[in-house]
PDB file of C-alpha atoms in Angstrom:
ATOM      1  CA  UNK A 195       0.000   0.000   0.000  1.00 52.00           C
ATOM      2  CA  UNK A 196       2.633   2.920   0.908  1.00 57.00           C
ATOM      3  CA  UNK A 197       5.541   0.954  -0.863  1.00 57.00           C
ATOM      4  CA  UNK A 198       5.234   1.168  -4.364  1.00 58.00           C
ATOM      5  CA  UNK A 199       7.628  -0.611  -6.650  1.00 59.00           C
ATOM      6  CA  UNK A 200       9.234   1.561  -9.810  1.00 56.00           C
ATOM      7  CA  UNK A 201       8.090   1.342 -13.093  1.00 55.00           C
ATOM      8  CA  UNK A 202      11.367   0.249 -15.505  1.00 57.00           C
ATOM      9  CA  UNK A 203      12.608   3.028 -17.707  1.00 54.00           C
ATOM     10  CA  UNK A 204      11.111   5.725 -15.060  1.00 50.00           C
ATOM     11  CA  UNK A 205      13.890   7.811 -13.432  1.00 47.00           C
ATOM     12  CA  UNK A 206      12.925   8.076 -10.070  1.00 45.00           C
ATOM     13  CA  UNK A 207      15.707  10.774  -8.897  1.00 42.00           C
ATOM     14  CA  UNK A 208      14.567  13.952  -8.530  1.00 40.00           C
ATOM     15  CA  UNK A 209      16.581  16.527 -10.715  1.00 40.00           C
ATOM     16  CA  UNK A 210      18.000  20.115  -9.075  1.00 41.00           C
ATOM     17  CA  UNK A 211      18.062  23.476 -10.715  1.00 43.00           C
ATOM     18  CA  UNK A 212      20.383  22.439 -13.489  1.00 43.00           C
ATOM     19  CA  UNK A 213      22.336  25.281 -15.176  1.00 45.00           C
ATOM     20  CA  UNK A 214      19.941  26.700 -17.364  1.00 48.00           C
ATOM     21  CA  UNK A 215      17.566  27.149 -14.950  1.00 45.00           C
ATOM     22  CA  UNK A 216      16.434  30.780 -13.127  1.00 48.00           C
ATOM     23  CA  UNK A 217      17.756  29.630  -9.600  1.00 52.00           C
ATOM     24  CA  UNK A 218      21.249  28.686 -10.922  1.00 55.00           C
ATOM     25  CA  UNK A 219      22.119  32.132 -12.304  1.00 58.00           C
ATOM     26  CA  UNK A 220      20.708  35.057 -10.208  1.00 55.00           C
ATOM     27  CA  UNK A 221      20.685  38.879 -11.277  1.00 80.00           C
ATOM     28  CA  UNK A 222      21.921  39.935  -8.054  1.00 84.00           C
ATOM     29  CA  UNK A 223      23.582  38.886  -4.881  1.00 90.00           C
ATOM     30  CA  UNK A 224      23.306  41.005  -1.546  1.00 92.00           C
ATOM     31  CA  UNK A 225      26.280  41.132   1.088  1.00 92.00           C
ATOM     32  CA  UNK A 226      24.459  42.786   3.862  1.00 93.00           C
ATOM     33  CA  UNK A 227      25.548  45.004   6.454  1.00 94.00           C
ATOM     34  CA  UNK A 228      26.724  42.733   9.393  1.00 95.00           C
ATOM     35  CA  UNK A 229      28.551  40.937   6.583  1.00 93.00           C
ATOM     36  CA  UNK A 230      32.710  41.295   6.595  1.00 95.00           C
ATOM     37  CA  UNK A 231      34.441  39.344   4.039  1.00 95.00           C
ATOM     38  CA  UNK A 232      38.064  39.170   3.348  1.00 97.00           C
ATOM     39  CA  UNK A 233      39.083  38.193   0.469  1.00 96.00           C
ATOM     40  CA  UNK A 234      38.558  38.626  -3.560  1.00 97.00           C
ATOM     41  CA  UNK A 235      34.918  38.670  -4.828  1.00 96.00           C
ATOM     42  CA  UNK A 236      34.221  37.710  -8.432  1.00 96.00           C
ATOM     43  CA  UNK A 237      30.581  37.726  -9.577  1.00 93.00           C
ATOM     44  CA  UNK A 238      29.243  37.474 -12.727  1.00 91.00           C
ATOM     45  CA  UNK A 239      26.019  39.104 -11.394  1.00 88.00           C
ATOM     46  CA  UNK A 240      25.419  42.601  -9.540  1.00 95.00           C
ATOM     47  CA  UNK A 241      26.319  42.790  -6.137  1.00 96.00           C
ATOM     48  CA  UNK A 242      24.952  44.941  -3.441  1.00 97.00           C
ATOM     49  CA  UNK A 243      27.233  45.452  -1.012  1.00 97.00           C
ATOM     50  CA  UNK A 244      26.091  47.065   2.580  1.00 97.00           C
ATOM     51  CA  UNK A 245      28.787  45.124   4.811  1.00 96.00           C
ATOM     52  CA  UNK A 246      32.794  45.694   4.986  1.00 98.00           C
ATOM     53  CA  UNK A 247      34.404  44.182   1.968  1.00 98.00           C
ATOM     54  CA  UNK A 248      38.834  43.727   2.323  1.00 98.00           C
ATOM     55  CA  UNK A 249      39.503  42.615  -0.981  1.00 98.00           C
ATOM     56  CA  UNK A 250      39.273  42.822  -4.871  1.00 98.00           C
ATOM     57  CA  UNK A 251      35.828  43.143  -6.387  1.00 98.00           C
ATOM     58  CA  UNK A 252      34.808  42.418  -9.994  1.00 97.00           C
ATOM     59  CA  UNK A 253      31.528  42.273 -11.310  1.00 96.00           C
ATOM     60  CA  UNK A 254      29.093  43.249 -13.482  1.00 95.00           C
ATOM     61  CA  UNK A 255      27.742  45.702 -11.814  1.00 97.00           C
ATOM     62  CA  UNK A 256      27.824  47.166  -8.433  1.00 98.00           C
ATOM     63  CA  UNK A 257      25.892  48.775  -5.630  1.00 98.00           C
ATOM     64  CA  UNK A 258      27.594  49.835  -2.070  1.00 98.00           C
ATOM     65  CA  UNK A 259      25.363  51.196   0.548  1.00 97.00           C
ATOM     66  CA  UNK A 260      26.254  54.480   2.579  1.00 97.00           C
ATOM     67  CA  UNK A 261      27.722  52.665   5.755  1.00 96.00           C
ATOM     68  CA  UNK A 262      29.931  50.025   2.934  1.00 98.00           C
ATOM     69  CA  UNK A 263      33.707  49.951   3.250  1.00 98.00           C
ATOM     70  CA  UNK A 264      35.871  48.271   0.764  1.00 98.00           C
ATOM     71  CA  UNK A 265      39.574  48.074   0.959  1.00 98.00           C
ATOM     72  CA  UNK A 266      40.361  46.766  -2.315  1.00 98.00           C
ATOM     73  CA  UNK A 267      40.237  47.600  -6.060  1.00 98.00           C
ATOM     74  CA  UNK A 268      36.624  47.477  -7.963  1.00 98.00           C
ATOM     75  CA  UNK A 269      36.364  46.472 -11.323  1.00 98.00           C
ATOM     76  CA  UNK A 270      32.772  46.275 -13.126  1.00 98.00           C
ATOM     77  CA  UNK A 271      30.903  47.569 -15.672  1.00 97.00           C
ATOM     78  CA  UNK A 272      28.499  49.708 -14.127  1.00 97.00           C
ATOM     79  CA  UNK A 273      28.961  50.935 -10.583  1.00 98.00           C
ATOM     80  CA  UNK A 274      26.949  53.596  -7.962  1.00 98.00           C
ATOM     81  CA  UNK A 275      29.099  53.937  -5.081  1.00 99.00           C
ATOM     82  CA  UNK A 276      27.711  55.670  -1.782  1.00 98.00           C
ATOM     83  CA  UNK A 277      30.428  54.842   0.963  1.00 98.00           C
ATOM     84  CA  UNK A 278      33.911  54.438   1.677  1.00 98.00           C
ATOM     85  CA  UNK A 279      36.310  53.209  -1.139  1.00 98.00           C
ATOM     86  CA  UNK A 280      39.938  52.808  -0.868  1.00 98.00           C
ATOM     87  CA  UNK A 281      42.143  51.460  -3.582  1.00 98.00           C
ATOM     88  CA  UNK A 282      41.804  52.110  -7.376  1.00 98.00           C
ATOM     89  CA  UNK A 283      38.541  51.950  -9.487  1.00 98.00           C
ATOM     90  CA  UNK A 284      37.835  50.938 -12.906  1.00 98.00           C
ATOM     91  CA  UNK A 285      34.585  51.401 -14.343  1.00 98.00           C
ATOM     92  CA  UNK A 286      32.510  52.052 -17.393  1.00 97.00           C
ATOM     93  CA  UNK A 287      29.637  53.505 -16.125  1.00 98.00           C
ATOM     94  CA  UNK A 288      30.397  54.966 -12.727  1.00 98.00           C
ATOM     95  CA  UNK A 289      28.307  57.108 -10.129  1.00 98.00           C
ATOM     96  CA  UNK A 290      29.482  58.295  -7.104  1.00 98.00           C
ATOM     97  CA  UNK A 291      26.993  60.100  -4.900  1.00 98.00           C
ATOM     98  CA  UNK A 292      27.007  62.465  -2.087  1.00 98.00           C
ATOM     99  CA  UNK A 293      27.702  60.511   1.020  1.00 98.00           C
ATOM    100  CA  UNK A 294      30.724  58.681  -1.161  1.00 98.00           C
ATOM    101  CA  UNK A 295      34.070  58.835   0.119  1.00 98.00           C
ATOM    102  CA  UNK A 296      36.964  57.277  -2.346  1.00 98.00           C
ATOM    103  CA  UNK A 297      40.764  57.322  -1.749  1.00 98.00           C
ATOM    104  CA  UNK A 298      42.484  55.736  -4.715  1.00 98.00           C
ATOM    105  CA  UNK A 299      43.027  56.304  -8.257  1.00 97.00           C
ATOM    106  CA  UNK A 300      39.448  56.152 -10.968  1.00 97.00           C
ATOM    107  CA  UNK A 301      39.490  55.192 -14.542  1.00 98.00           C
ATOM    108  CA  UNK A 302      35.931  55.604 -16.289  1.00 97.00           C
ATOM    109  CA  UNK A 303      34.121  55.728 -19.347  1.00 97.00           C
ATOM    110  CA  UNK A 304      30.882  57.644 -18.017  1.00 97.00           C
ATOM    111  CA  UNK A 305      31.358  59.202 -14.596  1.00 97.00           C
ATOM    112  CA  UNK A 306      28.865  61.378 -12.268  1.00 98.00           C
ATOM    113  CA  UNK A 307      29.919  62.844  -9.098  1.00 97.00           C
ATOM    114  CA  UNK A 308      26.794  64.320  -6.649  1.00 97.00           C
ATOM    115  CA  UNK A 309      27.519  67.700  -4.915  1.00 97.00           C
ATOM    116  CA  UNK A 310      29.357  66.441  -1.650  1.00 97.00           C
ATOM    117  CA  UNK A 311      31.007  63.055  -2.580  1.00 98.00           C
ATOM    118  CA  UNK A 312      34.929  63.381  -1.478  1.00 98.00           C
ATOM    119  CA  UNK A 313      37.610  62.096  -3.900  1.00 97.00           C
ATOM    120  CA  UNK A 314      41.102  61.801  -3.165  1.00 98.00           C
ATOM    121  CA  UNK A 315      43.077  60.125  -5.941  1.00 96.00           C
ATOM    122  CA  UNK A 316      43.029  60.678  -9.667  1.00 97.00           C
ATOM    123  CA  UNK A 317      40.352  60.709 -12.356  1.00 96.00           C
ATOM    124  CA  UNK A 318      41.249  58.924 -15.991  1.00 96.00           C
ATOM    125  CA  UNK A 319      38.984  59.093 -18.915  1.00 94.00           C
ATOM    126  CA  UNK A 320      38.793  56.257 -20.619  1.00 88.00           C
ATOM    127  CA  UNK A 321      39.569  52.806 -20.096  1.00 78.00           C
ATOM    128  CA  UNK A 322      41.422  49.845 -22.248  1.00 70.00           C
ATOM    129  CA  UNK A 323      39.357  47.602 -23.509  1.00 59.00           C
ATOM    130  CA  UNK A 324      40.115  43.782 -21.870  1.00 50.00           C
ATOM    131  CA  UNK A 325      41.965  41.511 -24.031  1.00 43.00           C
ATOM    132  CA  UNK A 326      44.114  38.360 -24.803  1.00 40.00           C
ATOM    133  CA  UNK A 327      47.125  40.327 -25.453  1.00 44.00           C
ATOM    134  CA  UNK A 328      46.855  42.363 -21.823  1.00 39.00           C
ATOM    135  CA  UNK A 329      46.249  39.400 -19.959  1.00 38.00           C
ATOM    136  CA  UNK A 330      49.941  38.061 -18.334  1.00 41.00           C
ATOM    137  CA  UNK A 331      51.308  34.747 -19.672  1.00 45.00           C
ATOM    138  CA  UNK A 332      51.756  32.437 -16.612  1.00 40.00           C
ATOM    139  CA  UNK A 333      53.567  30.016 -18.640  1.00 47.00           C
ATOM    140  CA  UNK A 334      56.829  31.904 -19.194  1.00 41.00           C
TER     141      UNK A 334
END
């Protein structure tokens, strides 16, 4: 009655979110504020980072809440930054707003600074598009 024998050539394992599927790849991951990571991030994704962050950060795109720290360098293609940065920036699309405090060098394709934000390194137009040739043979 409650055992029930199974059928040949039925799987009987139920599958996981497989690759392909909406759980597998998210649009955005959250590292919240009582969150302190050390280390490198790398996210294909947005993050949105409220927490304390010691480490490199590339992404996609990026969102850092007012009380954020990140001691590191941020790489992505979009970025709104609204606390405390130190260590270089690269960015295509970059927006730093009034409560924003960066220390470190920032290279940009589209930049917008808000009345207020502090910025205590140097700002380069434009930046080098990634390729093959730029990336360091290990081998030699």
């Amino acid at each position: 009655m409650f055992s029930k024998k199974p059928v040949p050539g039925q799987d009987t394992v139920s599958r996981s979110a497989g690759p392909g599927s909406a759980m597998a790849t998210p649009t955005f991951s959250v590292l919240g504020a009582d969150l302190a990571v050390k280390g490198d991030i790398t996210a294909s994704a947005e993050l949105h980072i409220d927490g304390h962050v010691e480490g490199d950060i590339t992404c996609a795109g990026l969102v850092q809440g007012e009380a954020s720290a990140i001691h590191g360098a941020i790489r992505a293609q979009t970025a709104r930054l609204a606390g405390t940065v130190r260590g270089g920036i690269e960015v295509g699309q970059l927006v730093i707003v009034k409560t924003a405090r960066i220390c470190g060098d920032v290279k940009y394709d589209v930049l917008t600074i808000e009345q207020g934000a502090h910025i205590d390194g140097r700002l380069s137009h434009g930046l080098e598009p990634a390729t093959s040739d730029t990336t360091p043979d290990l081998a030699s």
